[in-house]
Coordinates of C-alpha atoms in Angstrom, one line a residue:
X1 CA 82.2 94.6 98.1
X2 CA 84.2 97.6 97.3
X3 CA 82.7 99.7 100.7
X4 CA 83.3 96.1 102.5
X5 CA 86.7 96.0 101.6
X6 CA 87.7 99.6 102.3
X7 CA 86.3 99.4 105.9
X8 CA 88.3 96.6 106.9
X9 CA 91.5 99.0 107.4
X10 CA 89.4 102.1 108.1
X11 CA 87.6 100.9 111.3
X12 CA 90.4 100.6 113.2
X13 CA 91.8 103.8 111.7
X14 CA 89.1 105.3 113.2
X15 CA 89.4 103.5 116.4
X16 CA 92.8 104.7 116.9
X17 CA 92.2 108.0 116.4
X18 CA 88.9 108.6 118.5
X19 CA 90.6 106.0 121.4
X20 CA 93.9 107.9 121.7
X21 CA 92.4 111.4 121.8
X22 CA 89.0 110.9 123.4
X23 CA 89.4 107.1 125.3
X24 CA 91.0 108.2 128.7
X25 CA 88.2 111.1 128.8
X26 CA 85.2 109.8 127.4
X27 CA 85.3 105.9 128.3
X28 CA 87.7 105.8 131.6
X29 CA 88.6 102.1 132.8
X30 CA 86.3 101.0 129.9
X31 CA 89.0 102.6 126.9
X32 CA 89.1 99.4 125.2
X33 CA 85.4 99.3 124.2
X34 CA 85.8 100.7 120.9
X35 CA 88.9 99.5 120.1
X36 CA 87.7 96.1 120.8
X37 CA 84.6 96.6 119.2
X38 CA 86.1 98.0 115.5
X39 CA 88.2 95.4 115.2
X40 CA 85.8 92.8 116.0
X41 CA 83.6 94.4 113.0
X42 CA 86.7 93.9 110.8
X43 CA 86.8 90.7 111.6
X44 CA 83.4 89.8 110.5
X45 CA 84.3 92.0 107.4
X46 CA 87.3 89.9 106.7
X47 CA 85.7 86.6 107.1
X48 CA 82.9 87.9 104.8
X49 CA 85.6 88.4 102.1
X50 CA 87.6 85.3 102.9
X51 CA 84.1 83.7 102.2
X52 CA 83.6 85.4 99.1
X53 CA 87.1 84.3 97.8
X54 CA 86.8 81.2 99.0
X55 CA 84.0 80.7 96.4
X56 CA 85.1 82.7 93.7
X57 CA 88.6 81.9 94.2
X58 CA 89.7 82.1 90.3
X59 CA 88.7 86.0 90.5
X60 CA 90.8 88.5 92.0
X61 CA 89.1 91.5 93.6
X62 CA 90.5 94.9 92.5
X63 CA 89.4 98.4 94.3
X64 CA 90.4 101.4 92.9
X65 CA 89.8 104.0 95.4
X66 CA 91.7 107.4 94.2
X67 CA 95.0 108.2 92.5
X68 CA 97.4 108.6 94.9
X69 CA 100.7 109.9 93.1
X70 CA 101.4 111.0 89.8
X71 CA 104.8 112.1 88.3
X72 CA 105.1 112.2 84.4
X73 CA 103.8 108.8 83.2
X74 CA 104.3 107.2 86.8
X75 CA 100.9 106.8 88.4
X76 CA 100.3 105.1 92.0
X77 CA 96.6 104.7 93.1
X78 CA 95.1 103.9 96.5
X79 CA 93.6 100.4 95.8
X80 CA 93.6 97.2 97.3
X81 CA 93.7 93.7 95.5
X82 CA 92.4 90.6 97.4
X83 CA 93.0 86.9 95.9
X84 CA 93.5 83.7 97.8
X85 CA 96.8 84.9 99.1
X86 CA 95.2 87.8 100.7
X87 CA 92.5 85.8 102.1
X88 CA 94.6 83.5 103.9
X89 CA 96.3 86.8 105.4
X90 CA 92.8 88.0 106.3
X91 CA 92.2 85.0 107.9
X92 CA 95.6 85.0 110.0
X93 CA 95.8 88.6 110.6
X94 CA 91.9 89.3 111.8
X95 CA 91.4 86.2 113.9
X96 CA 94.6 86.6 116.1
X97 CA 94.3 90.5 116.1
X98 CA 90.9 90.2 117.5
X99 CA 91.6 87.3 120.0
X100 CA 94.8 89.5 120.9
X101 CA 92.6 92.6 121.5
X102 CA 90.1 90.6 123.8
X103 CA 92.9 88.9 125.8
X104 CA 94.5 92.4 126.4
X105 CA 91.5 93.5 128.3
X106 CA 92.3 91.2 131.4
X107 CA 96.2 91.1 130.6
X108 CA 96.6 94.9 130.7
X109 CA 93.9 96.1 133.1
X110 CA 94.8 98.8 135.6
X111 CA 97.8 99.7 133.6
X112 CA 98.2 103.6 133.6
X113 CA 98.5 103.8 129.9
X114 CA 95.5 101.6 129.1
X115 CA 93.7 103.7 126.7
X116 CA 97.1 104.2 124.9
X117 CA 97.9 100.7 124.4
X118 CA 94.6 99.8 122.8
X119 CA 94.8 103.0 120.4
X120 CA 98.4 101.6 119.4
X121 CA 96.8 98.1 118.6
X122 CA 94.2 99.4 116.4
X123 CA 96.8 101.6 114.8
X124 CA 98.5 98.3 114.1
X125 CA 95.7 96.5 112.7
X126 CA 95.2 99.6 110.1
X127 CA 98.7 99.1 109.0
X128 CA 98.7 95.4 108.9
X129 CA 95.7 95.3 106.9
X130 CA 96.7 97.9 104.7
X131 CA 100.0 96.0 103.7
X132 CA 97.9 92.7 103.1
X133 CA 95.3 94.6 100.8
X134 CA 97.7 97.0 99.0
X135 CA 97.2 96.2 95.3
X136 CA 101.0 98.0 94.8
X137 CA 104.2 98.1 96.5
X138 CA 104.2 101.6 97.6
X139 CA 100.7 101.1 99.5
X140 CA 102.3 98.3 100.8
X141 CA 105.4 99.8 101.8
X142 CA 103.0 102.4 103.8
X143 CA 101.5 99.3 105.7
X144 CA 104.6 97.8 106.0
X145 CA 106.3 101.4 107.6
X146 CA 103.3 101.5 109.6
X147 CA 103.8 98.3 111.6
X148 CA 107.6 99.2 112.1
X149 CA 106.4 102.4 113.7
X150 CA 103.9 100.6 115.8
X151 CA 106.4 97.7 116.9
X152 CA 108.1 100.8 118.2
X153 CA 105.3 102.3 120.1
X154 CA 104.4 98.9 121.5
X155 CA 107.5 97.2 122.3
X156 CA 108.6 100.5 124.1
X157 CA 105.2 100.7 125.6
X158 CA 106.5 101.0 129.1
X159 CA 109.0 103.5 128.0
X160 CA 109.9 104.3 132.0
X161 CA 111.6 101.0 131.7
X162 CA 115.0 101.4 130.3
X163 CA 115.6 97.9 128.8
X164 CA 111.6 98.0 127.1
X165 CA 112.5 101.6 125.5
X166 CA 116.2 100.3 124.3
X167 CA 114.3 97.1 122.8
X168 CA 112.1 99.3 120.8
X169 CA 114.9 101.9 119.7
X170 CA 116.7 98.5 118.4
X171 CA 113.9 97.2 116.6
X172 CA 113.1 100.4 115.2
X173 CA 116.7 100.7 113.7
X174 CA 117.5 97.4 112.4
X175 CA 114.4 97.3 110.5
X176 CA 115.5 100.7 108.6
X177 CA 118.3 98.8 107.3
X178 CA 116.2 96.2 105.6
X179 CA 113.5 99.1 105.0
X180 CA 116.1 100.7 102.9
X181 CA 116.8 97.6 100.6
X182 CA 112.7 97.7 99.8
X183 CA 113.0 101.2 98.8
X184 CA 116.1 100.5 96.3
X185 CA 113.9 98.1 95.2
X186 CA 111.0 99.9 94.4
X187 CA 113.3 102.8 92.5
X188 CA 114.7 99.9 90.3
X189 CA 111.3 98.9 89.6
X190 CA 110.2 102.4 88.7
X191 CA 113.2 102.6 86.1
X192 CA 112.5 99.1 84.8
X193 CA 108.8 98.9 84.3
X194 CA 107.6 102.6 85.3
X195 CA 104.8 101.1 87.6
X196 CA 104.6 99.9 91.0
X197 CA 101.0 98.3 90.2
X198 CA 101.2 94.4 91.2
X199 CA 99.6 93.4 88.1
X200 CA 101.7 95.8 86.0
X201 CA 104.9 94.8 87.5
X202 CA 104.4 91.2 87.2
X203 CA 103.0 91.7 83.4
X204 CA 106.5 92.9 82.4
X205 CA 108.6 90.8 84.3
X206 CA 109.8 89.5 81.1
X207 CA 111.5 92.8 80.0
X208 CA 113.5 93.2 83.0
X209 CA 117.1 92.4 82.5
X210 CA 118.2 88.9 84.3
X211 CA 120.9 91.3 86.3
X212 CA 118.4 93.9 87.3
X213 CA 115.8 91.2 88.1
X214 CA 117.8 89.4 90.3
X215 CA 119.2 93.1 92.1
X216 CA 115.3 93.7 92.8
X217 CA 114.4 90.3 94.2
X218 CA 117.7 90.2 96.7
X219 CA 117.1 93.9 97.4
X220 CA 113.2 92.9 98.5
X221 CA 114.3 90.0 100.2
X222 CA 116.5 92.6 102.3
X223 CA 113.5 94.1 103.4
X224 CA 112.0 90.9 104.2
X225 CA 115.0 89.6 106.3
X226 CA 114.6 92.7 108.4
X227 CA 110.7 92.7 108.9
X228 CA 110.7 88.9 109.4
X229 CA 113.9 88.8 111.7
X230 CA 116.3 86.6 109.6
X231 CA 119.8 86.5 109.7
X232 CA 122.0 88.7 110.3
X233 CA 118.9 90.8 111.0
X234 CA 117.2 88.8 113.3
X235 CA 118.6 90.5 116.6
X236 CA 115.6 92.7 117.0
X237 CA 113.0 90.2 117.6
X238 CA 114.3 88.4 120.9
X239 CA 114.5 91.8 122.7
X240 CA 111.1 92.7 121.6
X241 CA 110.0 90.6 124.2
X242 CA 110.2 93.4 126.7
X243 CA 107.0 94.5 125.4
X244 CA 103.7 93.5 127.4
X245 CA 102.4 89.8 125.9
X246 CA 99.9 90.7 123.7
X247 CA 102.4 92.6 121.9
X248 CA 104.7 89.5 121.7
X249 CA 101.9 87.6 120.3
X250 CA 100.1 90.1 117.5
X251 CA 103.2 91.6 116.1
X252 CA 106.1 89.3 116.8
X253 CA 104.5 85.8 116.6
X254 CA 101.5 86.0 114.4
X255 CA 101.3 89.2 112.1
X256 CA 104.0 91.4 111.9
X257 CA 107.2 89.4 111.5
X258 CA 104.9 87.1 108.7
X259 CA 105.3 90.6 106.7
X260 CA 108.4 89.6 105.0
X261 CA 107.2 86.1 104.2
X262 CA 103.9 87.6 102.6
X263 CA 105.7 90.0 100.5
X264 CA 108.0 87.6 99.0
X265 CA 104.9 85.4 98.4
X266 CA 103.3 88.1 96.8
X267 CA 106.2 88.7 94.8
X268 CA 106.4 85.0 93.5
X269 CA 106.3 86.1 89.6
X270 CA 109.6 88.1 90.2
X271 CA 111.4 85.5 92.2
X272 CA 110.1 82.4 90.1
X273 CA 112.2 84.0 87.3
X274 CA 115.5 84.1 89.2
X275 CA 117.3 81.1 90.3
X276 CA 120.0 82.5 92.4
X277 CA 117.4 84.7 94.3
X278 CA 115.5 81.6 95.2
X279 CA 118.8 79.8 96.1
X280 CA 119.5 83.0 98.4
X281 CA 116.3 83.0 100.1
X282 CA 116.3 79.5 100.5
X283 CA 119.9 79.5 102.4
X284 CA 119.3 82.3 104.4
X285 CA 115.8 80.8 105.5
X286 CA 117.8 77.3 106.5
X287 CA 120.6 78.7 108.2
X288 CA 118.4 81.0 110.1
X289 CA 116.0 77.8 111.1
X290 CA 119.1 76.0 112.8
X291 CA 120.7 78.8 113.9
X292 CA 117.6 80.2 116.0
X293 CA 117.0 76.7 117.3
X294 CA 120.3 76.1 118.8
X295 CA 120.1 79.4 120.5
X296 CA 116.4 79.0 121.8
X297 CA 118.0 75.6 123.5
X298 CA 119.7 77.5 126.7
X299 CA 117.5 80.6 126.9
X300 CA 115.8 80.5 130.6
X301 CA 113.5 83.4 129.7
X302 CA 109.9 81.8 128.6
X303 CA 109.2 84.4 126.0
X304 CA 112.8 84.6 124.5
X305 CA 112.7 80.6 123.9
X306 CA 109.5 81.2 122.2
X307 CA 110.3 84.4 120.6
X308 CA 113.7 81.9 118.9
X309 CA 111.4 79.7 117.8
X310 CA 109.5 82.0 116.0
X311 CA 112.9 83.4 113.9
X312 CA 113.5 79.7 113.3
X313 CA 109.7 79.1 112.1
X314 CA 110.3 82.0 110.0
X315 CA 113.6 80.5 108.7
X316 CA 111.5 77.3 107.8
X317 CA 109.1 79.7 105.7
X318 CA 111.7 81.3 103.7
X319 CA 113.1 78.1 103.3
X320 CA 110.2 76.5 101.5
X321 CA 109.6 79.6 99.5
X322 CA 113.4 79.4 98.1
X323 CA 112.8 75.9 96.9
X324 CA 109.8 76.5 95.4
X325 CA 107.1 74.8 97.7
X326 CA 105.4 78.1 97.9
X327 CA 102.1 76.7 98.9
X328 CA 103.8 75.1 101.9
X329 CA 105.4 77.9 103.2
X330 CA 101.7 79.8 103.2
X331 CA 100.6 77.0 104.9
X332 CA 103.3 77.1 107.6
X333 CA 102.7 80.6 107.9
X334 CA 98.9 79.9 108.5
X335 CA 99.4 77.0 111.0
X336 CA 102.3 78.9 112.8
X337 CA 100.3 81.8 113.2
X338 CA 97.6 80.1 115.6
X339 CA 99.9 78.0 117.6
X340 CA 102.6 80.7 118.0
X341 CA 99.9 83.3 118.8
X342 CA 99.0 80.6 121.4
X343 CA 102.2 79.9 123.0
X344 CA 102.9 83.7 123.6
X345 CA 99.2 84.4 125.3
X346 CA 99.7 81.0 127.1
X347 CA 103.4 82.2 128.3
X348 CA 101.1 85.4 129.4
X349 CA 98.9 83.2 131.1
X350 CA 102.2 82.1 132.9
X351 CA 103.4 85.2 133.8
X352 CA 100.6 87.0 135.3
X353 CA 99.9 83.8 137.6
X354 CA 103.6 84.2 138.6
X355 CA 103.4 87.9 139.5
X356 CA 105.6 88.8 136.6
X357 CA 108.1 86.1 136.8
X358 CA 109.6 85.1 133.2
X359 CA 112.6 82.7 134.3
X360 CA 111.7 78.9 133.7
X361 CA 114.4 78.1 136.3
X362 CA 111.7 79.7 138.9
X363 CA 108.6 77.9 137.6
X364 CA 107.6 74.2 137.9
X365 CA 104.6 72.2 139.2
X366 CA 102.0 74.6 137.6
X367 CA 100.1 72.1 135.6
X368 CA 97.7 71.6 138.3
X369 CA 97.3 75.1 139.5
X370 CA 96.9 76.5 136.0
X371 CA 95.4 73.3 134.4
X372 CA 93.6 75.2 131.3
X373 CA 96.5 77.2 130.7
X374 CA 98.6 74.1 130.8
X375 CA 96.5 71.7 128.5
X376 CA 96.4 75.0 125.8
X377 CA 100.0 75.6 126.0
X378 CA 100.8 71.7 125.7
X379 CA 98.3 71.9 122.7
X380 CA 100.8 74.8 121.2
X381 CA 104.1 73.4 122.3
X382 CA 103.1 69.8 120.5
X383 CA 101.9 71.8 117.1
X384 CA 105.3 73.8 117.4
X385 CA 107.3 70.8 117.9
X386 CA 105.8 69.1 114.9
X387 CA 104.1 65.7 116.5
X388 CA 101.2 63.8 114.7
X389 CA 98.7 64.7 114.4
X390 CA 98.7 68.5 115.0
X391 CA 98.9 71.2 112.4
X392 CA 102.8 71.9 112.9
X393 CA 103.3 68.0 111.7
X394 CA 101.7 68.6 108.2
X395 CA 103.2 72.1 107.7
X396 CA 106.8 71.5 108.9
X397 CA 106.9 68.0 107.4
X398 CA 105.5 69.1 104.0
X399 CA 108.5 71.5 103.8
X400 CA 111.1 69.4 104.9
X401 CA 109.7 66.3 102.6
X402 CA 109.2 69.0 99.9
X403 CA 113.1 70.2 100.0
X404 CA 114.2 66.4 100.1
X405 CA 112.3 65.6 96.7
X406 CA 113.6 68.9 95.1
X407 CA 116.7 67.7 95.0
X408 CA 118.0 70.3 98.1
X409 CA 119.6 67.3 100.5
X410 CA 121.5 69.4 102.2
X411 CA 118.4 71.6 103.1
X412 CA 116.5 68.3 104.2
X413 CA 119.2 67.7 106.7
X414 CA 119.2 71.1 108.4
X415 CA 115.4 70.6 108.5
X416 CA 115.6 67.2 110.1
X417 CA 118.2 68.4 112.6
X418 CA 116.2 71.5 113.4
X419 CA 113.1 69.6 114.1
X420 CA 114.9 67.4 116.5
X421 CA 116.4 70.5 118.3
X422 CA 112.9 72.2 118.2
X423 CA 111.6 69.2 120.3
X424 CA 114.3 69.3 122.8
X425 CA 113.3 73.1 123.9
X426 CA 110.0 72.9 123.4
X427 CA 109.9 69.8 125.6
X428 CA 112.4 72.2 128.3
X429 CA 110.2 74.7 128.4
X430 CA 106.9 72.6 129.1
X431 CA 108.8 70.6 131.9
X432 CA 110.5 73.3 133.2
X433 CA 107.5 75.3 133.7
X434 CA 104.6 72.6 134.5
X435 CA 106.1 69.5 136.1
X436 CA 108.4 69.3 139.2
X437 CA 108.2 71.4 142.4
X438 CA 107.9 75.2 142.3
X439 CA 110.9 76.9 142.6
X440 CA 109.4 80.8 143.2
X441 CA 109.4 82.5 146.3
X442 CA 106.6 81.6 148.8
X443 CA 105.3 85.0 148.3
X444 CA 104.6 84.3 144.6
X445 CA 103.5 80.8 145.0
X446 CA 100.8 82.1 147.4
X447 CA 99.3 84.1 144.7
X448 CA 99.8 81.8 141.9
X449 CA 96.2 81.1 140.1
X450 CA 94.5 80.4 137.2
X451 CA 94.0 83.8 134.5
X452 CA 90.5 85.1 134.0
X453 CA 88.0 83.9 131.5
X454 CA 88.6 87.1 129.2
X455 CA 92.3 85.7 128.7
X456 CA 91.6 82.2 129.0
X457 CA 88.9 82.0 126.4
X458 CA 91.3 83.2 123.7
X459 CA 93.6 80.2 124.8
X460 CA 91.0 77.5 123.9
X461 CA 89.9 79.4 120.5
X462 CA 93.4 79.6 119.4
X463 CA 94.3 75.9 120.6
X464 CA 91.5 74.5 118.2
X465 CA 92.7 75.4 115.0
X466 CA 96.5 74.6 116.4
X467 CA 95.3 71.0 116.9
X468 CA 93.0 70.4 113.9
X469 CA 94.0 73.2 111.0
X470 CA 96.2 70.8 109.4
X471 CA 94.3 68.1 109.0
X472 CA 91.4 70.1 107.9
X473 CA 93.4 72.1 105.0
X474 CA 96.8 70.2 104.7
X475 CA 95.4 66.8 103.7
X476 CA 96.4 64.9 101.5
X477 CA 100.1 66.1 101.7
X478 CA 101.0 68.5 98.6
X479 CA 97.1 68.3 97.7
X480 CA 95.2 69.5 100.3
X481 CA 92.5 72.7 100.3
X482 CA 95.2 75.1 101.3
X483 CA 97.2 73.9 97.9
X484 CA 94.4 73.8 95.5
X485 CA 93.1 77.3 96.8
X486 CA 96.3 79.0 96.4
X487 CA 96.6 77.4 92.6
X488 CA 95.5 80.8 91.3
X489 CA 98.3 83.0 92.9
X490 CA 101.2 80.4 92.8
X491 CA 100.4 79.5 89.1
X492 CA 103.6 77.7 88.0
X493 CA 103.8 75.1 90.6
X494 CA 104.7 71.7 89.6
X495 CA 105.0 68.7 92.0
X496 CA 104.6 65.1 92.2
X497 CA 102.0 63.5 93.8
X498 CA 102.3 62.7 97.7
X499 CA 102.3 59.0 98.1
X500 CA 101.5 57.6 101.7
X501 CA 103.5 54.1 100.8
X502 CA 106.4 55.6 98.9
X503 CA 109.2 58.3 99.8
X504 CA 106.6 60.8 101.1
X505 CA 105.5 58.2 103.7
X506 CA 108.9 57.2 104.7
X507 CA 110.5 60.9 104.9
X508 CA 107.2 61.9 107.3
X509 CA 108.1 58.6 109.7
X510 CA 111.7 59.8 109.7
X511 CA 110.6 63.4 110.4
X512 CA 108.1 62.0 113.2
X513 CA 110.7 59.5 114.8
X514 CA 113.4 62.4 115.1
X515 CA 111.0 64.8 116.8
X516 CA 109.8 62.1 119.1
X517 CA 113.4 61.2 119.9
X518 CA 114.0 64.9 120.5
X519 CA 111.4 64.9 123.0
X520 CA 112.4 61.9 124.7
X521 CA 115.6 63.4 124.8
X522 CA 114.2 66.7 126.7
X523 CA 112.2 64.2 129.2
X524 CA 115.6 62.7 130.3
X525 CA 117.6 65.9 130.8
X526 CA 114.5 67.8 132.8
X527 CA 112.7 64.9 134.5
X528 CA 114.5 61.7 134.7
X529 CA 118.0 63.2 135.0
X530 CA 117.9 66.7 135.8
X531 CA 121.7 66.8 136.7
X532 CA 122.4 66.1 133.1
X533 CA 122.2 69.6 131.4
X534 CA 124.7 70.7 134.0
X535 CA 126.9 68.4 133.2
X536 CA 126.7 68.7 129.6
X537 CA 127.3 72.3 129.8
X538 CA 130.3 71.8 131.6
X539 CA 131.5 68.9 129.3
X540 CA 130.9 71.3 126.5
X541 CA 131.5 74.9 128.0
X542 CA 132.4 76.4 125.0
X543 CA 129.0 75.5 122.9
X544 CA 126.8 76.1 126.3
X545 CA 128.2 79.6 126.5
X546 CA 128.0 80.5 122.6
X547 CA 124.4 79.2 122.6
X548 CA 123.6 81.1 125.9
X549 CA 125.2 84.6 124.8
X550 CA 123.2 83.8 121.1
X551 CA 126.5 83.5 119.2
X552 CA 127.7 86.9 120.3
X553 CA 126.0 88.6 117.5
X554 CA 125.2 91.5 119.7
X555 CA 128.7 91.9 120.8
X556 CA 129.6 91.6 117.2
X557 CA 127.4 94.2 116.3
X558 CA 128.8 96.4 119.5
X559 CA 132.4 95.9 118.2
X560 CA 131.8 96.3 114.5
X561 CA 128.9 98.7 113.8
X562 CA 127.8 100.1 116.7
X563 CA 130.8 101.4 118.6
X564 CA 132.5 102.6 115.2
X565 CA 129.2 104.8 114.5
X566 CA 129.4 106.1 118.0
X567 CA 133.3 106.8 117.7
X568 CA 132.6 108.3 114.6
X569 CA 130.0 110.7 115.7
X570 CA 132.1 111.7 118.6
X571 CA 135.0 112.4 116.1
X572 CA 132.5 114.4 113.7
X573 CA 131.6 116.3 116.8
X574 CA 134.8 116.8 118.5
X575 CA 136.9 117.5 115.1
X576 CA 134.9 118.1 112.5
X577 CA 132.3 120.0 114.2
X578 CA 134.0 122.0 116.8
X579 CA 137.4 122.2 115.6
X580 CA 136.4 122.4 111.6
X581 CA 133.3 124.1 111.5
X582 CA 133.2 125.7 114.7
X583 CA 136.7 126.7 114.4
X584 CA 136.5 128.1 111.1
X585 CA 133.6 130.4 111.9
X586 CA 135.4 131.1 115.3
X587 CA 138.8 131.9 113.5
X588 CA 137.2 134.3 110.9
X589 CA 135.7 136.2 114.3
X590 CA 139.4 136.1 115.4
X591 CA 141.0 137.2 112.8
X592 CA 138.6 140.4 112.0
X593 CA 139.3 140.7 116.0
X594 CA 143.0 141.0 115.2
X595 CA 142.7 143.3 112.2
X596 CA 140.6 145.6 114.2
X597 CA 143.1 145.9 117.0
X598 CA 145.8 146.4 114.5
X599 CA 143.8 149.5 112.7
X600 CA 142.3 150.7 115.9
X601 CA 145.3 153.2 117.0
X602 CA 144.3 155.0 114.0
X603 CA 141.6 156.3 115.3
X604 CA 142.5 158.8 118.2
X605 CA 140.2 161.4 118.1
X606 CA 142.6 164.2 118.0
X607 CA 142.0 166.5 114.7
X608 CA 146.0 167.0 114.1
X609 CA 146.6 163.2 113.7
X610 CA 143.8 163.0 111.1
X611 CA 145.4 166.4 109.2
X612 CA 148.9 165.0 109.6
X613 CA 147.6 161.8 107.9
X614 CA 145.6 163.6 104.9
X615 CA 148.9 165.5 104.4
X616 CA 151.1 162.4 104.3
X617 CA 148.5 160.9 102.1
X618 CA 148.4 163.6 99.8
X619 CA 151.9 163.8 99.6
X620 CA 152.7 159.8 98.5
X621 CA 149.7 160.3 96.1
X622 CA 151.4 163.6 94.7
X623 CA 155.1 161.8 94.2
X624 CA 153.4 158.6 92.9
X625 CA 151.8 160.3 90.3
X626 CA 154.8 162.4 89.5
X627 CA 156.9 159.5 89.1
X628 CA 153.9 157.8 86.9
X629 CA 154.0 161.0 84.6
X630 CA 157.4 161.3 84.4
X631 CA 158.3 158.0 83.2

């Protein structure tokens, strides 16, 4: 088992090195062969590990490979820790990562950087596997930074496109802010318990002072805010859609953005001892959920709508973790990984058919021309909206109901409103894309066709769990397989049994009714009365502009952060660097030049002048000595 666990991250690393260095020369147009093969084998090994944990869930697997860092009494090893939470992440990351690799064969075919793209995908898989398998915070941070690097490389993959290169830099820089908090949290852990091993930290959590523990939790959550795109560090994720669509599915829907959720869940023994930290996590998650959903209502780029739905869904996950519904949060992470990966890949199929067009206002009537893409994307949208009986219904409703039963009624209200808005914008996406007349140019319409099987087969494979996963692992609510499976990790979770006839069933019906009402509202606005959205935007122009412009967060950062930093850098350059530093150096040179010019006349080259100077000096010296001796 030690060898199998070690091979899971090692195989993609091997694929990255070989594909990047030799892929173009050895494989030519089939540079995907090795990259896809190693990820497929890694998935098989991941599923074997998942099966082992499934049959031995009470026993965590610990693999110590070698001593990594030693400084005084602090020792950090390179090792892996596999429990039921890790197994769930292996299932999500391994499965979706493998399917994205296969999908990319068709989507990226013919790109001049084909080999480089698959090399970067392999590097990402290595970093993500390292992150979820790590047995200590420092190794987790190594994988954490690795996926951050891969986000830059993959978002800016089409680097000749300025918007893509700018988006890659934006993602990289915004994540550095969150990563700074993660780094400070590790320093505090070293000072508090002198270890970064998960088992060592969690065993000594009782010895950490309340204030220090709160600081550690909030700094860890700061890292999660950056990586999982929560307010106010969410601004990088929508712009990340500038990268190829497989990147959107792999990094920004199913795996990388879940890293923050996973890190907070892994740190459960720390957060459970700090009620204030849990409240902050829940509040930020709830605000982000409704905030991102309101923005998604007015976006026209099909991938941006899905991107903001990801931000909102991640808010739901943090809302669950903060409310103490730990298993429900991971349940939603699991379900979300499949239906969000499906939505992004299906949107890629639409964009592929539309010759690169991403504006939904220029689509329409595609359900007959792209039947397989339509049905699979509809499955993902219904799951995302939370409609019975698909997976999103069970996962999202469990979070909303859990907040209500825990006494956080304001969180329940936020969740219900968010579910309503989510149903509207997902209905809008489906109706604008697949219903009505096609609004694209005649040349584009002429080339509309269903995607090749290498792209549509992954859609079908993702649509199946998006549809049925919730019933398989989540029933009965609050007590399904996923809850029992995660009990060894979340060992102090206590909840009331779910009642179909009592408050649980009533809350579920209310949630479903609200979602169906949202779908009906989308139907009225985008099918039956298509002039209604324009009338609403004219009636409430301030609300429409605020949503369309993403509540001016980019503009706020431009004014409050970016411009002052640039102006400050310019001041440092023009005043401090040029005038102070360069001025002092140049001024010293000028001073010596003036002094040299002053004494230069003394060097005349005439012997009589030098003799006169010597005589004058001797005369003065004699007078001075005489005066001294005489006194």
